Amino acid sequence: MSARLQIQDLRSALAGPFSFELAAGACLAVLGPSGSGKSLLLRMICDLDPNSGDAYVDGASRAQMSAPEWRAKVVYQPAEAAWWEPTAAAHFSPPQMARVRELLPQLKLSPSLLDTEISRLSTGERQRMALIRSLARAPRVLLLDEPTAALDEESIAATETLLQAELERGLSIILVTHSEQQATRLCQRTLRMRERQLSAA
Amino acid sequence: MTDIAHTIQPGAADLAIAASLVLFDAVISAMLGLRLHKQVLWAATRMVAQLLLVGLVLRWVFAIASPAATLAVAALMIIAAAREVAMRPAHGLRGWPGVWLSTASVGLSSVATVLLALFTVLHPTPWYDPRYAIPLIGIVLGNVLNASSLGLDTFYGGVVNARATIEARLVLGATRSEALAPLVRDSIRKGLIPIINQMSAAGIITLPGIMTGQILAGMDPMDAVRYQILLMFLLAGGSGIAATGAVYMAARAVTDERHRLRLERLKSH
């Protein structure tokens, strides 16, 4: 039985080497000071920055598939998600809409926000909408960079409940966070990033 | 037919009178504190020297009428235009890829349009007759240079500003062509606007340069107009090839085969 995500000797000129495994439905927290290389790690895993080594999802090697194919399975959500269409709705394909409508109330978002101009959404609304955008792609692994940084306590709780449910359904998550409490609430395992190297917490 | 005997050739004295207008500009600049007088005089001097030199070179190339000399002059002109395309936009590719990209876009588009004109429309004998080939490539180069540098300026600027947006599409599984498509379209459109403006303004707001020159040199206006229409079509084709080629090559150059944005390959001027 191969792991959901396997990271093998991933390194770039800036960070690494990193090697670890993540089981299906497991959550790995990455803690560490700003600038220590947490986002670099996520960018390397989704192959957005040049790097060497290999990564596997359900035993399938990243090197054997195209980058878009890999990134559809291993979705990276940056701390500040960018939008390229005027409304959130325009970022979804018609088949994704059923799932989107199911997710909106779980994150305490009104469906009317879908057709509101993105620039008129609050930072917190945009951040939750970005999580919906990532989940609607039905990834195998989700790489989350501080997904609750701009949220109030109620929205943080809603987000964590949703992530918990997704983990139980088999999604695997790597969670970059500044909150040790959040890491303990959601994740079985925590690694610490320091000077672009990972170590056990 | 052109009747050279009846045209008025400006002599040295006439040029000197016209030059006083440049001095007039310099005086305005000095009086109003525009701090442009040095630049105006220097630009005018450069223009005179460059044109006299070109006149001499062309006279020489026309006289020897050899394909090698024609090709050599055309190649020099292409290199000079390519250098402009690499330097003009606010950003450019580092190193050889930048040189290669600008030379390829400017060179291919101008050579293709000029050859098309020489072989299918104008039919000079011999085909490389420098009297046709060199002025043609000159005017086509001026336009393709504009089209590619505008296209590239929009594209590189857009890629730098919209990095987060482009990467947002890539991380959700978009290919590099999907992620760059809106910017590519915008950039090519920018490159084509000048020639579209030129065509729609021609004759009403402006009398195009070539046509004016030919009429001044004694050509029948209708003949001059036919020449100008032919040229406009050539320029439209050349601009299209240049802008499209340059922007698509740039889109390949700032990404890699793993569909990553590689902004470290850009430098700003």
Tab-separated table of C-alpha atoms in Angstrom:
chain	number	residue	atom	x	y	z
A	1	MET	CA	0.000	0.000	0.000
A	2	SER	CA	1.702	3.175	-1.147
A	3	ALA	CA	1.223	6.493	0.617
A	4	ARG	CA	-1.100	9.159	-0.787
A	5	LEU	CA	1.784	11.576	-1.158
A	6	GLN	CA	5.416	10.650	-1.124
A	7	ILE	CA	8.119	13.319	-1.243
A	8	GLN	CA	11.522	12.012	-2.202
A	9	ASP	CA	14.661	14.106	-1.869
A	10	LEU	CA	13.002	17.260	-3.157
A	11	ARG	CA	15.461	20.145	-3.310
A	12	SER	CA	16.137	23.420	-5.056
A	13	ALA	CA	18.898	25.994	-4.888
A	14	LEU	CA	16.875	27.674	-2.122
A	15	ALA	CA	15.581	24.886	0.093
A	16	GLY	CA	15.639	21.198	0.946
A	17	PRO	CA	16.301	18.358	0.663
A	18	PHE	CA	12.863	17.255	1.840
A	19	SER	CA	11.651	13.657	2.160
A	20	PHE	CA	8.463	12.513	3.865
A	21	GLU	CA	5.235	10.618	3.329
A	22	LEU	CA	1.611	11.451	3.890
A	23	ALA	CA	-1.163	8.834	4.142
A	24	ALA	CA	-4.639	9.236	2.631
A	25	GLY	CA	-6.817	11.301	4.948
A	26	ALA	CA	-3.797	12.508	6.937
A	27	CYS	CA	-2.873	16.070	7.773
A	28	LEU	CA	0.688	17.287	8.186
A	29	ALA	CA	1.271	20.670	9.813
A	30	VAL	CA	4.325	22.754	8.942
A	31	LEU	CA	5.201	25.409	11.506
A	32	GLY	CA	8.039	27.892	11.454
A	33	PRO	CA	8.926	31.575	11.375
A	34	SER	CA	8.154	33.760	8.357
A	35	GLY	CA	10.737	33.410	5.621
A	36	SER	CA	11.882	30.013	6.856
A	37	GLY	CA	10.855	28.344	3.591
A	38	LYS	CA	7.335	26.991	4.299
A	39	SER	CA	5.819	28.463	1.137
A	40	LEU	CA	8.898	27.402	-0.830
A	41	LEU	CA	8.213	23.817	0.242
A	42	LEU	CA	4.613	23.986	-0.986
A	43	ARG	CA	5.679	25.622	-4.263
A	44	MET	CA	8.257	22.872	-4.805
A	45	ILE	CA	5.765	20.094	-4.106
A	46	CYS	CA	3.314	21.447	-6.690
A	47	ASP	CA	6.264	21.967	-9.060
A	48	LEU	CA	5.806	25.727	-9.391
A	49	ASP	CA	9.491	26.443	-8.707
A	50	PRO	CA	12.306	24.491	-10.376
A	51	ASN	CA	13.431	21.595	-8.188
A	52	SER	CA	14.956	18.146	-8.369
A	53	GLY	CA	13.916	14.900	-6.746
A	54	ASP	CA	10.564	13.258	-7.240
A	55	ALA	CA	7.103	13.149	-5.715
A	56	TYR	CA	4.406	10.495	-6.009
A	57	VAL	CA	0.670	10.640	-5.593
A	58	ASP	CA	-0.907	7.207	-4.965
A	59	GLY	CA	2.295	5.681	-6.305
A	60	ALA	CA	2.236	7.635	-9.594
A	61	SER	CA	5.440	9.577	-10.182
A	62	ARG	CA	5.311	13.318	-10.810
A	63	ALA	CA	8.041	12.936	-13.421
A	64	GLN	CA	5.789	10.615	-15.412
A	65	MET	CA	2.915	13.073	-15.736
A	66	SER	CA	2.525	16.574	-17.128
A	67	ALA	CA	2.725	19.434	-14.658
A	68	PRO	CA	-0.940	20.495	-15.136
A	69	GLU	CA	-2.013	16.883	-14.514
A	70	TRP	CA	0.067	16.813	-11.319
A	71	ARG	CA	-1.228	20.176	-10.107
A	72	ALA	CA	-4.841	19.117	-10.635
A	73	LYS	CA	-4.196	16.275	-8.165
A	74	VAL	CA	-1.985	18.260	-5.790
A	75	VAL	CA	-3.565	21.697	-5.478
A	76	TYR	CA	-1.592	24.520	-3.859
A	77	GLN	CA	-3.501	27.383	-2.299
A	78	PRO	CA	-1.237	30.411	-1.662
A	79	ALA	CA	-1.781	32.628	1.362
A	80	GLU	CA	-3.206	35.348	-0.843
A	81	ALA	CA	-5.225	33.769	-3.603
A	82	ALA	CA	-5.415	35.758	-6.844
A	83	TRP	CA	-8.499	36.002	-9.053
A	84	TRP	CA	-8.519	36.496	-12.803
A	85	GLU	CA	-12.209	36.895	-13.569
A	86	PRO	CA	-14.452	39.706	-12.277
A	87	THR	CA	-16.659	37.410	-10.166
A	88	ALA	CA	-16.013	34.254	-8.161
A	89	ALA	CA	-18.630	32.349	-10.164
A	90	ALA	CA	-16.624	32.808	-13.369
A	91	HIS	CA	-13.763	30.804	-11.825
A	92	PHE	CA	-15.834	27.604	-11.773
A	93	SER	CA	-16.863	25.274	-14.588
A	94	PRO	CA	-20.560	24.307	-14.768
A	95	PRO	CA	-19.956	20.744	-13.448
A	96	GLN	CA	-18.229	22.232	-10.359
A	97	MET	CA	-21.195	24.408	-9.408
A	98	ALA	CA	-23.139	21.713	-7.529
A	99	ARG	CA	-20.163	21.155	-5.246
A	100	VAL	CA	-19.649	24.911	-4.847
A	101	ARG	CA	-23.250	25.434	-3.730
A	102	GLU	CA	-22.814	22.621	-1.237
A	103	LEU	CA	-19.630	24.171	0.202
A	104	LEU	CA	-20.750	27.830	0.463
A	105	PRO	CA	-23.067	27.444	3.516
A	106	GLN	CA	-20.476	25.258	5.275
A	107	LEU	CA	-18.107	28.242	5.204
A	108	LYS	CA	-20.868	30.692	6.142
A	109	LEU	CA	-20.828	32.356	2.736
A	110	SER	CA	-23.965	33.583	1.011
A	111	PRO	CA	-24.517	32.252	-2.547
A	112	SER	CA	-25.034	35.845	-3.699
A	113	LEU	CA	-21.290	36.413	-3.174
A	114	LEU	CA	-20.644	34.235	-6.225
A	115	ASP	CA	-21.854	36.991	-8.513
A	116	THR	CA	-20.485	39.909	-6.505
A	117	GLU	CA	-17.398	41.593	-7.923
A	118	ILE	CA	-14.319	40.038	-6.345
A	119	SER	CA	-12.950	43.468	-5.404
A	120	ARG	CA	-16.034	44.050	-3.232
A	121	LEU	CA	-15.564	40.888	-1.174
A	122	SER	CA	-13.808	41.239	2.190
A	123	THR	CA	-10.375	39.645	2.641
A	124	GLY	CA	-11.952	36.924	4.782
A	125	GLU	CA	-14.660	36.210	2.208
A	126	ARG	CA	-12.037	35.969	-0.524
A	127	GLN	CA	-9.963	33.602	1.560
A	128	ARG	CA	-12.902	31.250	2.180
A	129	MET	CA	-13.937	31.503	-1.485
A	130	ALA	CA	-10.388	30.481	-2.429
A	131	LEU	CA	-10.732	27.333	-0.316
A	132	ILE	CA	-13.955	26.528	-2.166
A	133	ARG	CA	-12.158	27.114	-5.457
A	134	SER	CA	-9.430	24.662	-4.433
A	135	LEU	CA	-11.819	22.001	-3.124
A	136	ALA	CA	-14.098	22.248	-6.183
A	137	ARG	CA	-11.175	20.880	-8.239
A	138	ALA	CA	-11.466	17.658	-6.175
A	139	PRO	CA	-7.721	17.295	-5.506
A	140	ARG	CA	-6.080	14.235	-3.934
A	141	VAL	CA	-3.773	16.423	-1.846
A	142	LEU	CA	-4.320	20.019	-0.751
A	143	LEU	CA	-1.367	22.277	0.074
A	144	LEU	CA	-2.737	25.075	2.242
A	145	ASP	CA	-0.699	28.186	3.033
A	146	GLU	CA	-2.243	29.851	6.105
A	147	PRO	CA	-5.849	29.255	5.049
A	148	THR	CA	-7.341	31.028	8.085
A	149	ALA	CA	-4.965	33.997	8.422
A	150	ALA	CA	-7.584	36.656	7.620
A	151	LEU	CA	-10.553	35.031	9.366
A	152	ASP	CA	-12.521	35.761	12.558
A	153	GLU	CA	-13.002	33.011	15.131
A	154	GLU	CA	-16.358	31.883	13.802
A	155	SER	CA	-15.027	31.509	10.247
A	156	ILE	CA	-11.892	29.763	11.525
A	157	ALA	CA	-14.124	27.218	13.293
A	158	ALA	CA	-16.234	26.718	10.143
A	159	THR	CA	-13.106	26.293	8.011
A	160	GLU	CA	-11.591	23.783	10.415
A	161	THR	CA	-14.849	21.789	10.557
A	162	LEU	CA	-14.905	21.641	6.752
A	163	LEU	CA	-11.248	20.589	6.552
A	164	GLN	CA	-11.883	17.925	9.214
A	165	ALA	CA	-14.760	16.539	7.140
A	166	GLU	CA	-12.606	16.537	3.993
A	167	LEU	CA	-9.840	14.691	5.837
A	168	GLU	CA	-12.349	12.062	6.938
A	169	ARG	CA	-13.430	11.671	3.302
A	170	GLY	CA	-9.844	10.841	2.420
A	171	LEU	CA	-8.305	14.149	1.318
A	172	SER	CA	-4.694	14.610	2.457
A	173	ILE	CA	-3.556	18.063	3.566
A	174	ILE	CA	-0.271	19.805	4.187
A	175	LEU	CA	-1.109	22.787	6.342
A	176	VAL	CA	1.256	25.718	6.757
A	177	THR	CA	0.109	27.655	9.797
A	178	HIS	CA	1.336	29.960	12.537
A	179	SER	CA	-1.088	28.523	15.056
A	180	GLU	CA	0.139	25.560	17.105
A	181	GLN	CA	-3.431	25.060	18.357
A	182	GLN	CA	-4.740	24.746	14.815
A	183	ALA	CA	-1.967	22.274	14.035
A	184	THR	CA	-2.948	20.097	17.034
A	185	ARG	CA	-6.661	20.362	16.214
A	186	LEU	CA	-6.329	19.231	12.596
A	187	CYS	CA	-3.081	17.346	12.169
A	188	GLN	CA	-1.643	14.097	13.438
A	189	ARG	CA	1.893	15.150	12.683
A	190	THR	CA	3.797	18.440	12.869
A	191	LEU	CA	7.104	19.334	11.256
A	192	ARG	CA	9.065	22.476	11.925
A	193	MET	CA	10.739	24.526	9.197
A	194	ARG	CA	13.894	26.347	10.160
A	195	GLU	CA	16.354	27.916	7.734
A	196	ARG	CA	14.796	25.991	4.872
A	197	GLN	CA	15.207	22.600	6.523
A	198	LEU	CA	12.443	20.448	8.019
A	199	SER	CA	12.774	18.726	11.363
A	200	ALA	CA	10.415	16.900	13.724
A	201	ALA	CA	8.637	19.279	16.096
B	1	MET	CA	4.906	58.786	-65.869
B	2	THR	CA	7.323	60.499	-63.549
B	3	ASP	CA	8.872	63.570	-65.023
B	4	ILE	CA	12.033	64.206	-63.068
B	5	ALA	CA	12.877	67.329	-65.130
B	6	HIS	CA	9.978	69.251	-63.627
B	7	THR	CA	10.547	68.385	-59.968
B	8	ILE	CA	12.129	70.882	-57.655
B	9	GLN	CA	15.345	69.642	-56.080
B	10	PRO	CA	16.215	71.385	-52.779
B	11	GLY	CA	19.759	72.752	-52.903
B	12	ALA	CA	22.177	73.468	-50.083
B	13	ALA	CA	20.853	77.020	-49.637
B	14	ASP	CA	17.273	75.725	-49.383
B	15	LEU	CA	18.306	73.205	-46.734
B	16	ALA	CA	20.040	75.960	-44.802
B	17	ILE	CA	16.826	78.023	-44.753
B	18	ALA	CA	14.887	75.000	-43.498
B	19	ALA	CA	17.566	74.416	-40.856
B	20	SER	CA	16.810	77.841	-39.394
B	21	LEU	CA	13.511	76.317	-38.200
B	22	VAL	CA	15.481	73.915	-36.029
B	23	LEU	CA	17.416	76.880	-34.641
B	24	PHE	CA	14.072	78.516	-33.961
B	25	ASP	CA	13.092	75.452	-31.857
B	26	ALA	CA	16.354	75.758	-29.963
B	27	VAL	CA	15.708	79.443	-29.276
B	28	ILE	CA	12.202	78.653	-27.967
B	29	SER	CA	13.688	76.007	-25.728
B	30	ALA	CA	16.324	78.412	-24.377
B	31	MET	CA	13.812	81.201	-23.787
B	32	LEU	CA	11.174	79.062	-22.115
B	33	GLY	CA	13.692	77.022	-20.147
B	34	LEU	CA	12.601	73.737	-21.711
B	35	ARG	CA	16.190	72.496	-21.481
B	36	LEU	CA	15.738	70.831	-24.847
B	37	HIS	CA	18.018	72.987	-27.016
B	38	LYS	CA	21.019	70.697	-26.763
B	39	GLN	CA	18.872	67.695	-27.563
B	40	VAL	CA	17.143	69.399	-30.484
B	41	LEU	CA	20.436	70.454	-32.043
B	42	TRP	CA	22.093	67.137	-31.405
B	43	ALA	CA	19.147	65.202	-32.859
B	44	ALA	CA	19.093	67.429	-35.939
B	45	THR	CA	22.841	67.004	-36.433
B	46	ARG	CA	22.555	63.255	-36.015
B	47	MET	CA	19.691	63.136	-38.486
B	48	VAL	CA	21.690	65.052	-41.127
B	49	ALA	CA	24.780	62.912	-40.653
B	50	GLN	CA	22.863	59.624	-40.629
B	51	LEU	CA	20.837	60.460	-43.721
B	52	LEU	CA	23.843	61.715	-45.697
B	53	LEU	CA	25.676	58.546	-44.794
B	54	VAL	CA	22.705	56.402	-45.819
B	55	GLY	CA	22.448	58.326	-49.088
B	56	LEU	CA	26.092	57.587	-49.847
B	57	VAL	CA	25.770	53.925	-48.912
B	58	LEU	CA	22.610	53.524	-50.987
B	59	ARG	CA	24.190	55.227	-53.999
B	60	TRP	CA	27.086	52.814	-53.716
B	61	VAL	CA	24.862	49.744	-53.226
B	62	PHE	CA	22.617	50.761	-56.120
B	63	ALA	CA	25.663	51.199	-58.335
B	64	ILE	CA	27.195	47.798	-57.665
B	65	ALA	CA	23.736	46.088	-57.743
B	66	SER	CA	25.021	42.792	-56.370
B	67	PRO	CA	22.799	40.422	-54.358
B	68	ALA	CA	25.515	40.104	-51.707
B	69	ALA	CA	25.635	43.863	-51.089
B	70	THR	CA	21.834	44.076	-50.951
B	71	LEU	CA	21.676	41.198	-48.480
B	72	ALA	CA	24.428	42.691	-46.348
B	73	VAL	CA	22.644	46.047	-46.081
B	74	ALA	CA	19.327	44.306	-45.312
B	75	ALA	CA	21.004	42.187	-42.629
B	76	LEU	CA	22.547	45.261	-41.001
B	77	MET	CA	19.180	46.992	-40.964
B	78	ILE	CA	17.527	43.934	-39.406
B	79	ILE	CA	20.190	43.728	-36.699
B	80	ALA	CA	19.751	47.406	-35.856
B	81	ALA	CA	15.964	46.982	-35.650
B	82	ALA	CA	16.286	43.823	-33.545
B	83	ARG	CA	18.533	45.694	-31.125
B	84	GLU	CA	15.850	48.363	-30.728
B	85	VAL	CA	13.188	45.714	-30.080
B	86	ALA	CA	15.360	44.141	-27.389
B	87	MET	CA	16.102	47.497	-25.720
B	88	ARG	CA	12.855	49.471	-26.008
B	89	PRO	CA	10.435	47.558	-23.747
B	90	ALA	CA	10.785	48.187	-20.018
B	91	HIS	CA	11.665	44.492	-19.525
B	92	GLY	CA	13.523	42.052	-21.705
B	93	LEU	CA	14.916	38.526	-21.725
B	94	ARG	CA	18.386	38.070	-20.299
B	95	GLY	CA	21.233	37.101	-22.608
B	96	TRP	CA	21.068	35.306	-25.931
B	97	PRO	CA	17.378	34.297	-25.827
B	98	GLY	CA	16.491	38.005	-25.909
B	99	VAL	CA	18.746	38.668	-28.903
B	100	TRP	CA	17.450	35.581	-30.674
B	101	LEU	CA	13.787	36.440	-30.007
B	102	SER	CA	13.967	40.006	-31.274
B	103	THR	CA	16.068	39.084	-34.309
B	104	ALA	CA	13.739	36.227	-35.214
B	105	SER	CA	10.522	38.229	-34.880
B	106	VAL	CA	11.799	41.308	-36.706
B	107	GLY	CA	13.811	39.354	-39.284
B	108	LEU	CA	11.205	36.742	-40.214
B	109	SER	CA	8.319	39.195	-40.468
B	110	SER	CA	10.200	41.754	-42.561
B	111	VAL	CA	11.930	39.255	-44.852
B	112	ALA	CA	8.674	37.353	-45.431
B	113	THR	CA	6.675	40.463	-46.348
B	114	VAL	CA	9.405	41.972	-48.497
B	115	LEU	CA	9.965	38.726	-50.412
B	116	LEU	CA	6.236	38.396	-50.949
B	117	ALA	CA	6.135	41.929	-52.365
B	118	LEU	CA	9.185	41.391	-54.591
B	119	PHE	CA	8.094	38.063	-56.035
B	120	THR	CA	4.357	38.462	-56.400
B	121	VAL	CA	3.555	42.162	-56.676
B	122	LEU	CA	6.447	44.326	-57.799
B	123	HIS	CA	8.505	41.878	-59.927
B	124	PRO	CA	11.648	44.015	-60.286
B	125	THR	CA	14.383	42.520	-62.473
B	126	PRO	CA	16.580	41.274	-60.999
B	127	TRP	CA	14.475	40.494	-57.929
B	128	TYR	CA	17.203	41.743	-55.591
B	129	ASP	CA	17.368	45.136	-57.319
B	130	PRO	CA	18.433	47.244	-54.331
B	131	ARG	CA	16.360	50.195	-55.571
B	132	TYR	CA	13.252	48.198	-54.532
B	133	ALA	CA	14.470	45.763	-51.916
B	134	ILE	CA	16.214	48.223	-49.595
B	135	PRO	CA	13.599	50.975	-49.300
B	136	LEU	CA	10.951	48.262	-48.859
B	137	ILE	CA	12.760	46.495	-46.086
B	138	GLY	CA	13.447	49.848	-44.460
B	139	ILE	CA	9.836	50.900	-44.230
B	140	VAL	CA	8.646	47.404	-43.262
B	141	LEU	CA	11.292	47.222	-40.515
B	142	GLY	CA	10.180	50.529	-39.034
B	143	ASN	CA	6.691	49.127	-38.623
B	144	VAL	CA	7.479	45.607	-37.458
B	145	LEU	CA	9.879	47.107	-34.936
B	146	ASN	CA	7.022	49.153	-33.528
B	147	ALA	CA	4.608	46.216	-33.527
B	148	SER	CA	6.970	43.796	-31.781
B	149	SER	CA	8.259	46.241	-29.215
B	150	LEU	CA	4.739	47.355	-28.255
B	151	GLY	CA	3.594	43.744	-28.071
B	152	LEU	CA	6.593	42.735	-25.969
B	153	ASP	CA	6.329	45.771	-23.694
B	154	THR	CA	2.705	44.878	-22.916
B	155	PHE	CA	3.507	41.203	-22.498
B	156	TYR	CA	6.558	41.482	-20.229
B	157	GLY	CA	4.958	44.241	-18.151
B	158	GLY	CA	1.792	42.148	-17.837
B	159	VAL	CA	3.655	38.999	-16.829
B	160	VAL	CA	5.511	40.858	-14.077
B	161	ASN	CA	2.391	42.628	-12.757
B	162	ALA	CA	0.020	39.685	-13.062
B	163	ARG	CA	2.401	37.046	-11.737
B	164	ALA	CA	0.065	36.086	-8.869
B	165	THR	CA	-2.926	35.766	-11.204
B	166	ILE	CA	-1.030	33.659	-13.720
B	167	GLU	CA	0.328	31.373	-11.005
B	168	ALA	CA	-3.170	31.131	-9.494
B	169	ARG	CA	-4.310	29.530	-12.738
B	170	LEU	CA	-1.233	27.309	-13.011
B	171	VAL	CA	-1.632	25.886	-9.481
B	172	LEU	CA	-5.193	24.876	-10.310
B	173	GLY	CA	-3.955	22.793	-13.220
B	174	ALA	CA	-4.030	25.238	-16.132
B	175	THR	CA	-1.418	24.813	-18.867
B	176	ARG	CA	0.954	27.693	-19.573
B	177	SER	CA	-0.958	28.595	-22.733
B	178	GLU	CA	-4.252	28.690	-20.843
B	179	ALA	CA	-2.769	30.764	-18.039
B	180	LEU	CA	-1.168	33.258	-20.434
B	181	ALA	CA	-3.927	33.394	-23.067
B	182	PRO	CA	-5.622	36.662	-21.973
B	183	LEU	CA	-2.284	38.460	-21.704
B	184	VAL	CA	-1.076	37.095	-25.040
B	185	ARG	CA	-4.232	38.356	-26.735
B	186	ASP	CA	-3.921	41.791	-25.114
B	187	SER	CA	-0.276	42.122	-26.118
B	188	ILE	CA	-0.822	41.184	-29.770
B	189	ARG	CA	-3.731	43.616	-29.907
B	190	LYS	CA	-1.466	46.394	-28.585
B	191	GLY	CA	1.095	45.607	-31.268
B	192	LEU	CA	-1.487	45.904	-34.031
B	193	ILE	CA	-3.100	49.169	-32.965
B	194	PRO	CA	-0.569	51.519	-34.662
B	195	ILE	CA	-0.992	49.976	-38.122
B	196	ILE	CA	-4.777	49.964	-37.757
B	197	ASN	CA	-4.660	53.639	-36.793
B	198	GLN	CA	-2.330	54.366	-39.696
B	199	MET	CA	-4.663	52.700	-42.168
B	200	SER	CA	-7.804	54.398	-40.913
B	201	ALA	CA	-6.159	57.833	-40.720
B	202	ALA	CA	-4.434	57.526	-44.104
B	203	GLY	CA	-5.489	60.209	-46.534
B	204	ILE	CA	-7.906	61.939	-44.180
B	205	ILE	CA	-5.847	62.963	-41.195
B	206	THR	CA	-2.390	62.271	-42.582
B	207	LEU	CA	-0.855	61.972	-46.011
B	208	PRO	CA	1.386	58.941	-45.625
B	209	GLY	CA	5.109	59.667	-45.918
B	210	ILE	CA	5.914	57.520	-48.914
B	211	MET	CA	3.034	58.914	-50.930
B	212	THR	CA	3.915	62.488	-50.011
B	213	GLY	CA	7.519	61.852	-51.004
B	214	GLN	CA	6.545	60.416	-54.352
B	215	ILE	CA	4.146	63.253	-55.121
B	216	LEU	CA	6.822	65.787	-54.190
B	217	ALA	CA	9.210	63.909	-56.462
B	218	GLY	CA	6.749	64.401	-59.346
B	219	MET	CA	4.780	61.178	-59.448
B	220	ASP	CA	1.141	61.184	-60.500
B	221	PRO	CA	-1.011	61.168	-57.302
B	222	MET	CA	-2.972	58.078	-58.339
B	223	ASP	CA	0.231	56.131	-58.967
B	224	ALA	CA	1.557	57.298	-55.609
B	225	VAL	CA	-1.700	56.218	-53.943
B	226	ARG	CA	-1.468	52.738	-55.450
B	227	TYR	CA	2.052	52.397	-54.092
B	228	GLN	CA	0.901	53.571	-50.686
B	229	ILE	CA	-1.998	51.099	-50.587
B	230	LEU	CA	0.349	48.264	-51.474
B	231	LEU	CA	2.737	49.372	-48.742
B	232	MET	CA	-0.021	49.625	-46.122
B	233	PHE	CA	-1.056	46.045	-46.857
B	234	LEU	CA	2.553	44.918	-46.533
B	235	LEU	CA	2.927	46.797	-43.273
B	236	ALA	CA	-0.293	45.327	-41.889
B	237	GLY	CA	0.913	41.816	-42.700
B	238	GLY	CA	4.383	42.475	-41.353
B	239	SER	CA	3.047	43.963	-38.110
B	240	GLY	CA	0.741	40.994	-37.610
B	241	ILE	CA	3.529	38.452	-38.095
B	242	ALA	CA	5.925	40.443	-35.919
B	243	ALA	CA	3.592	41.069	-32.982
B	244	THR	CA	2.180	37.536	-32.973
B	245	GLY	CA	5.595	35.930	-33.415
B	246	ALA	CA	7.300	38.049	-30.769
B	247	VAL	CA	4.569	37.609	-28.151
B	248	TYR	CA	4.248	33.841	-28.665
B	249	MET	CA	8.020	33.413	-28.502
B	250	ALA	CA	8.106	35.544	-25.349
B	251	ALA	CA	5.332	33.431	-23.807
B	252	ARG	CA	7.428	30.303	-24.416
B	253	ALA	CA	10.557	32.007	-23.135
B	254	VAL	CA	9.170	33.110	-19.748
B	255	THR	CA	7.731	29.649	-19.008
B	256	ASP	CA	9.243	26.172	-19.058
B	257	GLU	CA	8.148	22.685	-20.091
B	258	ARG	CA	6.841	22.045	-16.549
B	259	HIS	CA	4.438	24.984	-17.036
B	260	ARG	CA	6.180	27.258	-14.542
B	261	LEU	CA	6.552	30.997	-14.765
B	262	ARG	CA	10.295	31.784	-14.937
B	263	LEU	CA	10.491	35.494	-14.238
B	264	GLU	CA	14.172	35.228	-13.341
B	265	ARG	CA	14.759	35.040	-17.093
B	266	LEU	CA	13.606	38.663	-17.392
B	267	LYS	CA	15.640	41.745	-16.663
B	268	SER	CA	14.405	45.302	-16.461
B	269	HIS	CA	16.061	48.089	-18.398
